[in-house]
Amino acid sequence: MKILFAASEAAPFFKSGGLGDVLEALPAELAKNKEDEITVILPLYKKIKGNTALALSFVTSFSMPSPLSEDYVGVFRLKWGKVNYLFIDNEYYFCRDGAPYGHGDDGARFVFFSHAILECLQHIGYYPDIIHLNDWQTAAVPVLLKAFYGALPAYERIRIVFTIHNIEYQGYMPYDFAANVMGLPCEYHDVMRYGDSVNLMKSAIMLADRVTTVSRTYAQELKYAYFSHGLDPIIKQNEYKLCGIVNGINTALYDPKRDKALPAPFSSTDMSGKAICKASLQEELGLPVRDDVPLIAMISRLVSHKGLELVECVLDDILSRDVQLVVLGTGDGKYEDMFRFAEYTHPDKMKAEIRFDSALASRIYAASDLFLMPSKSEPCGLSQLIAMRYGSIPIVRETGGLYDTVPALNTETLSGRGFTFQAFNAHHMLDAIDRAIAFFHDKKKCERHRRALVRYNSSWRASAEEYLTIYKSLLA
Ligand code: ADP
């Protein structure tokens, strides 16, 4: 099978969160099958184009008609491991300073990207069996395929899988966007419309052959208004083609035995390096070097749905315990300032690292005893999987992928994986933190459980098989 993944980010080229991790690891896992040819297509952001260490080679260029003019499209390629990467170049849209997302014209930028994906296929003579789309940034592909390429035999056979990584971001645009920016004939305007706007994600859910999301529980939750950000009627209408497949992590990359960012390696058979990692991080961040204090970590985008209201509510209570709290993240100014202020008032207990830093993230996962992730909603969540891989015990709210991957720990039998709470309530979270702190002090059990977490198999293999089954069923 020829499978083309399309997305707005993929590590190691560019990553802002879990989507980037998934688009690195899932294609690589699928590419292990000799009979499948895996390609990933991405925008050529300034950061990637300017990276001289990447041996990108130019493939072709062409101009693509758009409602307003003609757009230049350049195509570059790179082989990375067993995966082929294609990059769509247009300096106006993608060679910008600052973050790759969050520009006022993101809608137009990603519609251009979606259109260029389809147009480039005939220029490079490559027609995939499956195009696997990810989130709103590539959600325009199904309608553009139908409207502009449906009559071409080579395109007619292509099947579309659309994965919802986070339904919070849907690609809402003004109603005239369908005609003026996408150039769609009026018979396609209805499928684009949701309420008074164009909604790109809604159109992809309607038109894709299969829709997946990143955990079984999130697939159920999406049918309820509380989780769906307005799309529950569309989800229910398309339930017959929706399923949840839990994300994995790249266990070769996230491996405390091989991770070059760590001051000392460790594994489930020899955990001694973990204590060195903890002391080293405490020293690096200027915290008291103590092995008898639980080090709690958060590595997260600092946005509301990660449960930061709960942390805000009881931050002083958490810091009144004998703990150390290390937060690595960027996001809403309100939460960045909240953690900076807590660091100012509790310099011996709290460190706020307000930046994106993958090597520091590794050091924090490895050093931490407990990992706090109290999300309001969590499609899958990778941070809790990485934390477990580095022997850090998760404290999570029972939602979405957190519910699927972190069953409640029974501290007697040591079945389960972490400390959980159900209601979105700050004192329930505090209770889970207190239970986790008490467990930390039960040295023997805590050590045994940590080893079990490092051993736990969170690799992509089983989920990659589930995707393969879907692809095959679409081509049968
Ligand atoms: P989401 O995709 O919603 O942001 P996930 O838990 O699925 O959340 O994935 C987050 C990924 O981004 C993890 O790999 C995590 O380690 C990484 N990450 C988040 N914030 C930072 C940061 N400030 N610095 C480095 N890595 C980060």
Coordinates of C-alpha atoms and ligand atoms in Angstrom, one line a residue:
M1 CA 0.0 0.0 0.0
K2 CA 1.0 3.6 -0.6
I3 CA 0.1 5.8 2.3
L4 CA 0.5 9.5 2.4
F5 CA 0.3 11.3 5.7
A6 CA -0.5 15.0 5.6
A7 CA -0.1 17.2 8.6
S8 CA 1.0 20.6 9.8
E9 CA 3.9 19.2 11.9
A10 CA 6.1 16.2 12.4
A11 CA 9.1 15.8 14.6
P12 CA 12.0 15.9 14.1
F13 CA 11.4 18.7 11.6
F14 CA 8.9 20.8 13.5
K15 CA 6.9 19.9 16.6
S16 CA 4.7 22.0 18.9
G17 CA 3.0 19.2 20.7
G18 CA 1.8 15.6 20.6
L19 CA 0.7 15.8 16.9
G20 CA 4.4 16.2 16.0
D21 CA 5.3 13.1 18.0
V22 CA 2.6 11.1 16.3
L23 CA 3.6 12.1 12.8
E24 CA 7.1 11.1 13.5
A25 CA 6.4 7.7 15.2
L26 CA 3.4 6.2 13.4
P27 CA 4.8 6.6 9.8
A28 CA 8.1 5.1 11.0
E29 CA 6.3 2.2 12.6
L30 CA 4.3 1.5 9.5
A31 CA 7.4 1.8 7.3
K32 CA 8.8 -1.3 9.0
N33 CA 6.4 -3.3 6.8
K34 CA 8.4 -3.9 3.5
E35 CA 5.2 -4.0 1.4
D36 CA 4.0 -0.6 2.4
E37 CA 5.4 2.7 1.1
I38 CA 5.0 5.5 3.6
T39 CA 5.3 9.2 2.8
V40 CA 4.7 12.3 5.0
I41 CA 3.9 15.7 3.4
L42 CA 4.5 18.9 5.4
P43 CA 4.7 22.7 4.8
L44 CA 8.3 23.8 4.3
Y45 CA 8.5 26.2 7.3
K46 CA 11.3 28.7 7.5
K47 CA 12.9 26.7 10.3
I48 CA 13.1 23.6 8.1
K49 CA 14.2 25.4 5.0
G50 CA 16.9 27.2 6.9
N51 CA 18.2 24.0 8.4
T52 CA 21.3 23.3 6.4
A53 CA 21.9 19.9 8.1
L54 CA 18.9 18.6 6.2
A55 CA 19.8 17.4 2.7
L56 CA 16.5 18.5 1.1
S57 CA 16.4 17.9 -2.6
F58 CA 14.3 20.0 -5.0
V59 CA 11.7 17.9 -7.0
T60 CA 9.7 20.3 -9.0
S61 CA 7.7 23.6 -9.0
F62 CA 4.5 24.7 -10.7
S63 CA 1.9 27.4 -10.4
M64 CA -1.5 26.5 -9.0
P65 CA -4.6 28.5 -9.7
S66 CA -6.3 30.1 -6.7
P67 CA -9.5 32.2 -6.6
L68 CA -7.4 35.4 -6.3
S69 CA -4.3 34.6 -8.5
E70 CA -1.8 31.9 -9.2
D71 CA 0.3 30.5 -6.4
Y72 CA 3.9 29.2 -6.6
V73 CA 4.3 25.7 -5.3
G74 CA 7.7 24.2 -4.8
V75 CA 8.2 20.5 -3.9
F76 CA 11.2 19.2 -2.0
R77 CA 11.9 15.7 -0.7
L78 CA 14.0 13.9 1.9
K79 CA 14.4 10.3 2.9
W80 CA 14.4 10.0 6.7
G81 CA 14.9 6.5 7.9
K82 CA 12.5 4.4 5.9
V83 CA 10.0 7.2 5.5
N84 CA 9.8 9.6 2.4
Y85 CA 9.1 13.2 3.3
L86 CA 7.7 15.8 0.9
F87 CA 7.7 19.5 1.7
I88 CA 5.5 22.1 0.1
D89 CA 7.3 25.4 -0.4
N90 CA 5.8 28.8 -0.7
E91 CA 7.8 31.5 1.0
Y92 CA 4.8 33.9 1.4
Y93 CA 2.8 31.3 3.3
F94 CA 5.4 29.4 5.2
C95 CA 8.7 31.3 5.5
R96 CA 7.7 33.5 8.4
D97 CA 9.3 34.6 11.6
G98 CA 7.9 33.4 14.8
A99 CA 5.7 30.3 15.5
P100 CA 4.5 28.4 12.4
Y101 CA 0.8 28.8 13.6
G102 CA -1.2 31.6 15.0
H103 CA -1.1 33.9 12.1
G104 CA -4.2 35.9 11.1
D105 CA -4.3 34.1 7.7
D106 CA -3.8 30.5 9.0
G107 CA -7.0 29.5 7.2
A108 CA -5.7 30.6 3.8
R109 CA -2.3 29.1 4.5
F110 CA -3.5 25.7 5.3
V111 CA -6.1 25.6 2.5
F112 CA -3.2 26.5 0.2
F113 CA -1.2 23.6 1.7
S114 CA -4.2 21.2 1.3
H115 CA -4.7 22.2 -2.3
A116 CA -0.9 21.9 -3.0
I117 CA -0.9 18.4 -1.6
L118 CA -3.5 17.2 -4.2
E119 CA -2.1 19.3 -7.1
C120 CA 1.5 18.1 -6.5
L121 CA 0.5 14.4 -6.9
Q122 CA 0.0 14.7 -10.7
H123 CA 3.2 16.8 -11.1
I124 CA 5.4 14.1 -9.3
G125 CA 3.4 11.1 -10.7
Y126 CA 2.7 9.7 -7.3
Y127 CA -0.8 8.5 -6.4
P128 CA -1.3 7.1 -2.9
D129 CA -3.9 4.5 -2.1
I130 CA -4.7 6.3 1.2
I131 CA -4.3 9.9 2.2
H132 CA -4.3 10.1 6.0
L133 CA -5.2 13.6 7.2
N134 CA -4.6 15.0 10.6
D135 CA -6.6 17.8 12.3
W136 CA -8.1 21.0 10.8
Q137 CA -5.0 22.1 9.0
T138 CA -5.4 19.4 6.4
A139 CA -9.2 19.1 6.7
A140 CA -9.8 20.9 3.4
V141 CA -8.3 18.0 1.4
P142 CA -11.5 15.9 1.1
V143 CA -13.7 18.7 -0.3
L144 CA -10.9 19.9 -2.7
L145 CA -10.4 16.3 -3.8
K146 CA -14.1 16.0 -4.7
A147 CA -14.5 19.4 -6.2
F148 CA -11.4 19.7 -8.4
Y149 CA -9.9 16.2 -8.8
G150 CA -12.8 13.7 -8.5
A151 CA -13.2 13.3 -12.3
L152 CA -9.5 12.2 -12.8
P153 CA -9.2 8.4 -12.7
A154 CA -5.9 8.4 -10.8
Y155 CA -7.4 10.5 -8.0
E156 CA -10.7 8.6 -8.0
R157 CA -9.2 5.6 -6.3
I158 CA -7.7 7.5 -3.4
R159 CA -9.4 6.8 0.0
I160 CA -9.3 9.3 2.9
V161 CA -8.8 8.7 6.6
F162 CA -9.2 11.8 8.8
T163 CA -7.8 11.7 12.4
I164 CA -9.1 14.1 15.0
H165 CA -6.2 14.8 17.4
N166 CA -8.0 17.6 19.1
I167 CA -11.5 18.8 18.4
E168 CA -11.0 22.1 20.1
Y169 CA -9.3 23.5 17.0
Q170 CA -11.7 23.1 14.0
G171 CA -10.7 25.7 11.4
Y172 CA -13.7 28.1 11.7
M173 CA -13.7 30.6 8.9
P174 CA -16.2 33.3 7.7
Y175 CA -18.9 31.9 5.4
D176 CA -17.6 33.6 2.2
F177 CA -14.2 31.7 2.7
A178 CA -15.6 28.7 0.8
A179 CA -16.0 30.7 -2.4
N180 CA -13.4 33.5 -2.0
V181 CA -10.5 31.6 -0.6
M182 CA -11.2 27.9 -1.4
G183 CA -12.8 28.7 -4.8
L184 CA -15.4 26.0 -4.3
P185 CA -18.4 25.8 -6.6
C186 CA -21.7 26.5 -4.8
E187 CA -22.8 22.8 -4.6
Y188 CA -20.0 22.3 -2.0
H189 CA -20.9 25.3 0.2
D190 CA -23.4 23.3 2.3
V191 CA -20.9 20.7 3.4
M192 CA -18.5 23.4 4.5
R193 CA -21.1 25.4 6.4
Y194 CA -21.7 24.9 10.1
G195 CA -23.9 27.5 11.7
D196 CA -23.0 30.8 10.2
S197 CA -19.4 29.9 9.4
V198 CA -17.3 27.6 7.3
N199 CA -16.0 24.7 9.5
L200 CA -13.1 22.8 7.9
M201 CA -13.1 20.0 10.4
K202 CA -16.9 19.4 10.0
S203 CA -16.4 19.0 6.2
A204 CA -13.6 16.5 6.7
I205 CA -15.7 14.4 9.1
M206 CA -18.6 14.4 6.6
L207 CA -16.5 13.6 3.5
A208 CA -13.7 11.3 4.8
D209 CA -14.1 7.5 4.2
R210 CA -13.1 6.8 7.8
V211 CA -12.7 9.1 10.8
T212 CA -10.5 8.1 13.7
T213 CA -9.5 9.7 16.9
V214 CA -6.7 9.0 19.3
S215 CA -8.2 7.0 22.1
R216 CA -11.3 4.8 22.6
T217 CA -12.6 7.0 25.4
Y218 CA -12.2 10.2 23.5
A219 CA -14.2 8.6 20.6
Q220 CA -17.1 8.1 23.1
E221 CA -16.7 11.5 24.7
L222 CA -16.9 13.3 21.4
K223 CA -20.6 12.5 21.2
Y224 CA -21.2 14.8 24.1
A225 CA -21.4 18.6 23.9
Y226 CA -19.1 19.0 26.9
F227 CA -16.2 17.6 24.9
S228 CA -17.1 18.2 21.2
H229 CA -16.9 22.0 21.0
G230 CA -20.2 22.1 19.1
L231 CA -19.5 19.2 16.7
D232 CA -21.4 16.5 18.6
P233 CA -24.4 16.4 16.1
I234 CA -21.9 15.9 13.3
I235 CA -20.0 13.2 15.3
K236 CA -23.2 11.3 16.0
Q237 CA -24.3 11.5 12.4
N238 CA -21.0 10.0 11.3
E239 CA -20.5 7.6 14.3
Y240 CA -20.7 4.6 11.9
K241 CA -17.3 5.5 10.4
L242 CA -15.6 6.7 13.7
C243 CA -13.3 4.7 15.9
G244 CA -10.7 5.4 18.6
I245 CA -7.1 4.1 18.3
V246 CA -4.8 5.0 21.1
N247 CA -1.5 6.7 20.4
G248 CA 1.8 5.1 21.3
I249 CA 5.2 6.6 21.7
N250 CA 8.5 5.9 19.9
T251 CA 10.0 3.7 22.6
A252 CA 13.4 3.8 20.9
L253 CA 13.5 7.5 21.0
Y254 CA 12.0 7.9 24.5
D255 CA 14.3 5.4 26.2
P256 CA 16.0 6.3 29.5
K257 CA 18.7 3.8 28.6
R258 CA 19.7 5.6 25.4
D259 CA 18.5 9.2 25.8
K260 CA 21.6 11.4 25.2
A261 CA 19.9 14.3 27.1
L262 CA 20.2 12.5 30.4
P263 CA 23.2 12.8 32.8
A264 CA 22.9 9.1 33.6
P265 CA 21.0 6.3 31.8
F266 CA 18.7 3.9 33.6
S267 CA 16.4 0.9 32.8
S268 CA 13.9 -1.3 34.5
T269 CA 16.7 -3.6 35.6
D270 CA 19.0 -0.9 36.9
M271 CA 17.2 2.2 38.1
S272 CA 20.2 3.8 39.9
G273 CA 20.7 6.4 37.1
K274 CA 17.3 7.9 38.0
A275 CA 18.5 9.2 41.4
I276 CA 21.5 10.8 39.5
C277 CA 19.1 12.4 37.1
K278 CA 17.0 13.8 40.0
A279 CA 20.0 15.3 41.8
S280 CA 21.4 16.7 38.6
L281 CA 18.1 18.5 37.7
Q282 CA 17.7 19.9 41.2
E283 CA 21.2 21.3 40.9
E284 CA 20.6 22.6 37.4
L285 CA 17.4 24.4 38.4
G286 CA 18.8 25.7 41.8
L287 CA 16.5 23.5 43.9
P288 CA 17.7 21.9 47.2
V289 CA 19.3 18.6 46.3
R290 CA 17.2 16.2 48.2
D291 CA 16.3 12.6 47.3
D292 CA 13.7 12.4 50.2
V293 CA 11.4 15.0 48.6
P294 CA 8.9 14.1 45.8
L295 CA 9.7 16.0 42.7
I296 CA 6.4 16.6 40.8
A297 CA 6.6 17.6 37.1
M298 CA 4.3 19.2 34.6
I299 CA 5.4 19.4 30.9
S300 CA 2.5 20.9 29.0
R301 CA 1.1 23.6 26.8
L302 CA -0.2 26.0 29.4
V303 CA -3.8 26.2 28.2
S304 CA -7.0 25.8 30.0
H305 CA -8.0 22.3 28.7
K306 CA -4.8 20.9 30.4
G307 CA -6.6 21.5 33.7
L308 CA -4.6 24.5 34.8
E309 CA -7.7 26.0 36.5
L310 CA -7.4 23.2 39.0
V311 CA -3.7 23.8 39.6
E312 CA -4.4 27.6 40.0
C313 CA -7.0 26.8 42.7
V314 CA -4.8 24.8 44.9
L315 CA -1.2 25.8 43.9
D316 CA -0.6 27.3 47.4
D317 CA -1.9 24.0 49.0
I318 CA 0.4 21.9 46.8
L319 CA 3.4 24.1 47.7
S320 CA 2.5 23.9 51.4
R321 CA 3.5 20.2 51.3
D322 CA 7.1 19.0 51.4
V323 CA 7.4 18.8 47.6
Q324 CA 9.2 20.3 44.7
L325 CA 7.3 21.3 41.6
V326 CA 8.9 21.8 38.2
V327 CA 6.8 23.2 35.3
L328 CA 8.0 23.3 31.7
G329 CA 5.6 24.9 29.2
T330 CA 4.5 27.9 27.3
G331 CA 1.0 29.1 26.5
D332 CA -1.5 31.5 28.0
G333 CA 0.2 34.5 29.7
K334 CA -2.1 34.1 32.7
Y335 CA -0.7 30.6 33.5
E336 CA 2.9 31.5 32.6
D337 CA 2.7 34.4 35.1
M338 CA 1.0 32.2 37.7
F339 CA 3.9 29.7 37.7
R340 CA 6.5 32.5 37.6
F341 CA 4.9 34.1 40.6
A342 CA 4.8 30.8 42.5
E343 CA 8.5 30.4 41.8
Y344 CA 9.1 33.9 43.2
T345 CA 7.2 33.2 46.4
H346 CA 8.5 29.6 46.8
P347 CA 12.1 29.6 45.4
D348 CA 13.0 26.4 47.2
K349 CA 10.0 24.4 46.0
M350 CA 9.0 25.7 42.6
K351 CA 10.7 26.2 39.2
A352 CA 8.9 27.6 36.2
E353 CA 10.7 27.0 32.9
I354 CA 8.6 29.0 30.4
R355 CA 10.0 27.8 27.1
F356 CA 9.9 24.9 24.7
D357 CA 13.0 22.7 25.2
S358 CA 12.9 19.0 24.3
A359 CA 16.2 18.1 26.0
L360 CA 15.1 19.8 29.2
A361 CA 11.8 17.9 28.9
S362 CA 13.7 14.6 28.8
R363 CA 15.8 15.6 31.9
I364 CA 12.6 16.5 33.8
Y365 CA 10.7 13.3 32.8
A366 CA 13.8 11.3 34.0
A367 CA 14.3 13.3 37.2
S368 CA 10.7 13.4 38.4
D369 CA 9.0 11.1 40.8
L370 CA 5.4 12.1 40.0
F371 CA 3.9 13.6 36.8
L372 CA 0.8 15.8 37.1
M373 CA -1.6 15.9 34.1
P374 CA -5.1 17.0 35.4
S375 CA -6.6 17.7 31.9
K376 CA -10.2 18.9 31.5
S377 CA -10.2 16.9 28.3
E378 CA -7.4 14.9 26.8
P379 CA -7.8 13.2 23.3
C380 CA -4.9 10.9 24.1
G381 CA -2.0 12.6 25.8
L382 CA 1.6 11.5 25.2
S383 CA 3.3 13.2 28.1
Q384 CA 1.9 10.7 30.6
L385 CA 3.2 7.8 28.4
I386 CA 6.6 9.4 28.2
A387 CA 6.6 10.1 31.9
M388 CA 5.9 6.4 32.7
R389 CA 8.6 5.3 30.3
Y390 CA 11.0 7.4 32.4
G391 CA 9.7 5.9 35.7
S392 CA 7.6 8.9 36.7
I393 CA 4.2 8.0 38.3
P394 CA 1.3 9.8 36.6
I395 CA -1.4 11.7 38.5
V396 CA -4.2 12.2 36.0
R397 CA -7.8 13.0 35.6
E398 CA -9.9 10.2 34.2
T399 CA -10.7 11.5 30.8
G400 CA -9.9 10.5 27.2
G401 CA -6.6 8.8 26.6
L402 CA -5.6 9.4 30.2
Y403 CA -8.4 7.1 31.3
D404 CA -7.3 4.5 28.7
T405 CA -3.6 4.5 29.5
V406 CA -3.5 5.2 33.2
P407 CA -5.7 2.8 35.1
A408 CA -6.0 3.6 38.8
L409 CA -3.1 2.2 40.9
N410 CA -4.0 -0.2 43.7
T411 CA -1.3 0.6 46.2
E412 CA -1.7 -2.8 47.9
T413 CA -1.4 -5.1 44.8
L414 CA 0.4 -2.6 42.6
S415 CA -2.1 -3.3 39.7
G416 CA -2.8 -0.2 37.7
R417 CA -0.4 2.6 36.8
G418 CA -1.1 5.9 38.4
F419 CA -3.2 8.1 40.7
T420 CA -6.4 9.2 39.2
F421 CA -9.5 11.3 40.0
Q422 CA -12.7 11.7 38.2
A423 CA -14.5 15.0 38.8
F424 CA -13.0 18.2 37.5
N425 CA -12.5 19.4 41.0
A426 CA -9.3 20.9 42.5
H427 CA -9.7 19.2 45.8
H428 CA -10.1 15.8 44.2
M429 CA -6.9 16.5 42.4
L430 CA -5.2 17.6 45.6
D431 CA -6.4 14.3 47.2
A432 CA -4.8 12.3 44.3
I433 CA -1.6 14.3 44.8
D434 CA -1.6 13.5 48.5
R435 CA -2.1 9.8 47.8
A436 CA 0.8 9.9 45.4
I437 CA 3.1 11.7 47.9
A438 CA 2.3 9.1 50.5
F439 CA 3.1 6.3 48.0
F440 CA 6.4 8.0 47.2
H441 CA 7.4 7.6 50.8
D442 CA 6.6 3.9 50.7
K443 CA 10.1 3.3 49.2
K444 CA 10.0 -0.4 48.4
K445 CA 6.6 -0.4 46.7
C446 CA 7.3 2.8 44.9
E447 CA 10.6 1.4 43.5
R448 CA 8.9 -1.8 42.3
H449 CA 6.1 0.2 40.7
R450 CA 8.5 2.5 38.9
R451 CA 10.3 -0.5 37.4
A452 CA 7.0 -1.8 36.1
L453 CA 6.2 1.5 34.5
V454 CA 9.5 1.6 32.7
R455 CA 8.8 -1.9 31.4
Y456 CA 5.2 -1.1 30.3
N457 CA 4.9 -1.4 26.5
S458 CA 3.5 1.8 25.1
S459 CA 5.0 1.3 21.6
W460 CA 3.1 2.0 18.4
R461 CA 3.0 -1.6 17.2
A462 CA -0.5 -2.6 18.2
S463 CA -2.1 0.7 17.2
A464 CA -0.2 0.7 13.8
E465 CA -1.8 -2.7 13.1
E466 CA -5.2 -1.2 13.8
Y467 CA -4.6 1.6 11.3
L468 CA -3.4 -1.0 8.7
T469 CA -6.6 -2.9 9.2
I470 CA -8.6 0.3 8.4
Y471 CA -6.5 1.1 5.3
K472 CA -6.9 -2.5 4.0
S473 CA -10.7 -2.5 4.6
L474 CA -11.0 0.8 2.6
L475 CA -9.1 -0.7 -0.4
A476 CA -10.8 -4.1 -0.3
Ligands
ADP1 P1 -0.6 18.1 23.3 O1 -0.4 17.5 22.0 O2 -2.1 18.4 23.6 O3 0.2 19.3 23.5 P2 0.5 15.7 24.4 O4 0.7 15.2 25.8 O5 -0.2 14.8 23.5 O6 -0.2 17.1 24.5 O7 2.0 15.9 23.8 C1 2.8 16.9 24.3 C2 4.2 16.7 23.7 O8 4.9 17.9 23.6 C3 5.1 15.8 24.5 O9 6.1 15.2 23.7 C4 5.7 16.8 25.5 O10 6.9 16.3 26.1 C5 6.0 17.9 24.6 N1 6.0 19.2 25.2 C6 5.0 20.0 25.7 N2 5.4 21.1 26.1 C7 6.8 21.1 26.0 C8 7.8 22.1 26.3 N3 7.5 23.3 26.8 N4 9.1 21.8 26.0 C9 9.4 20.5 25.4 N5 8.5 19.6 25.1 C10 7.2 19.9 25.4

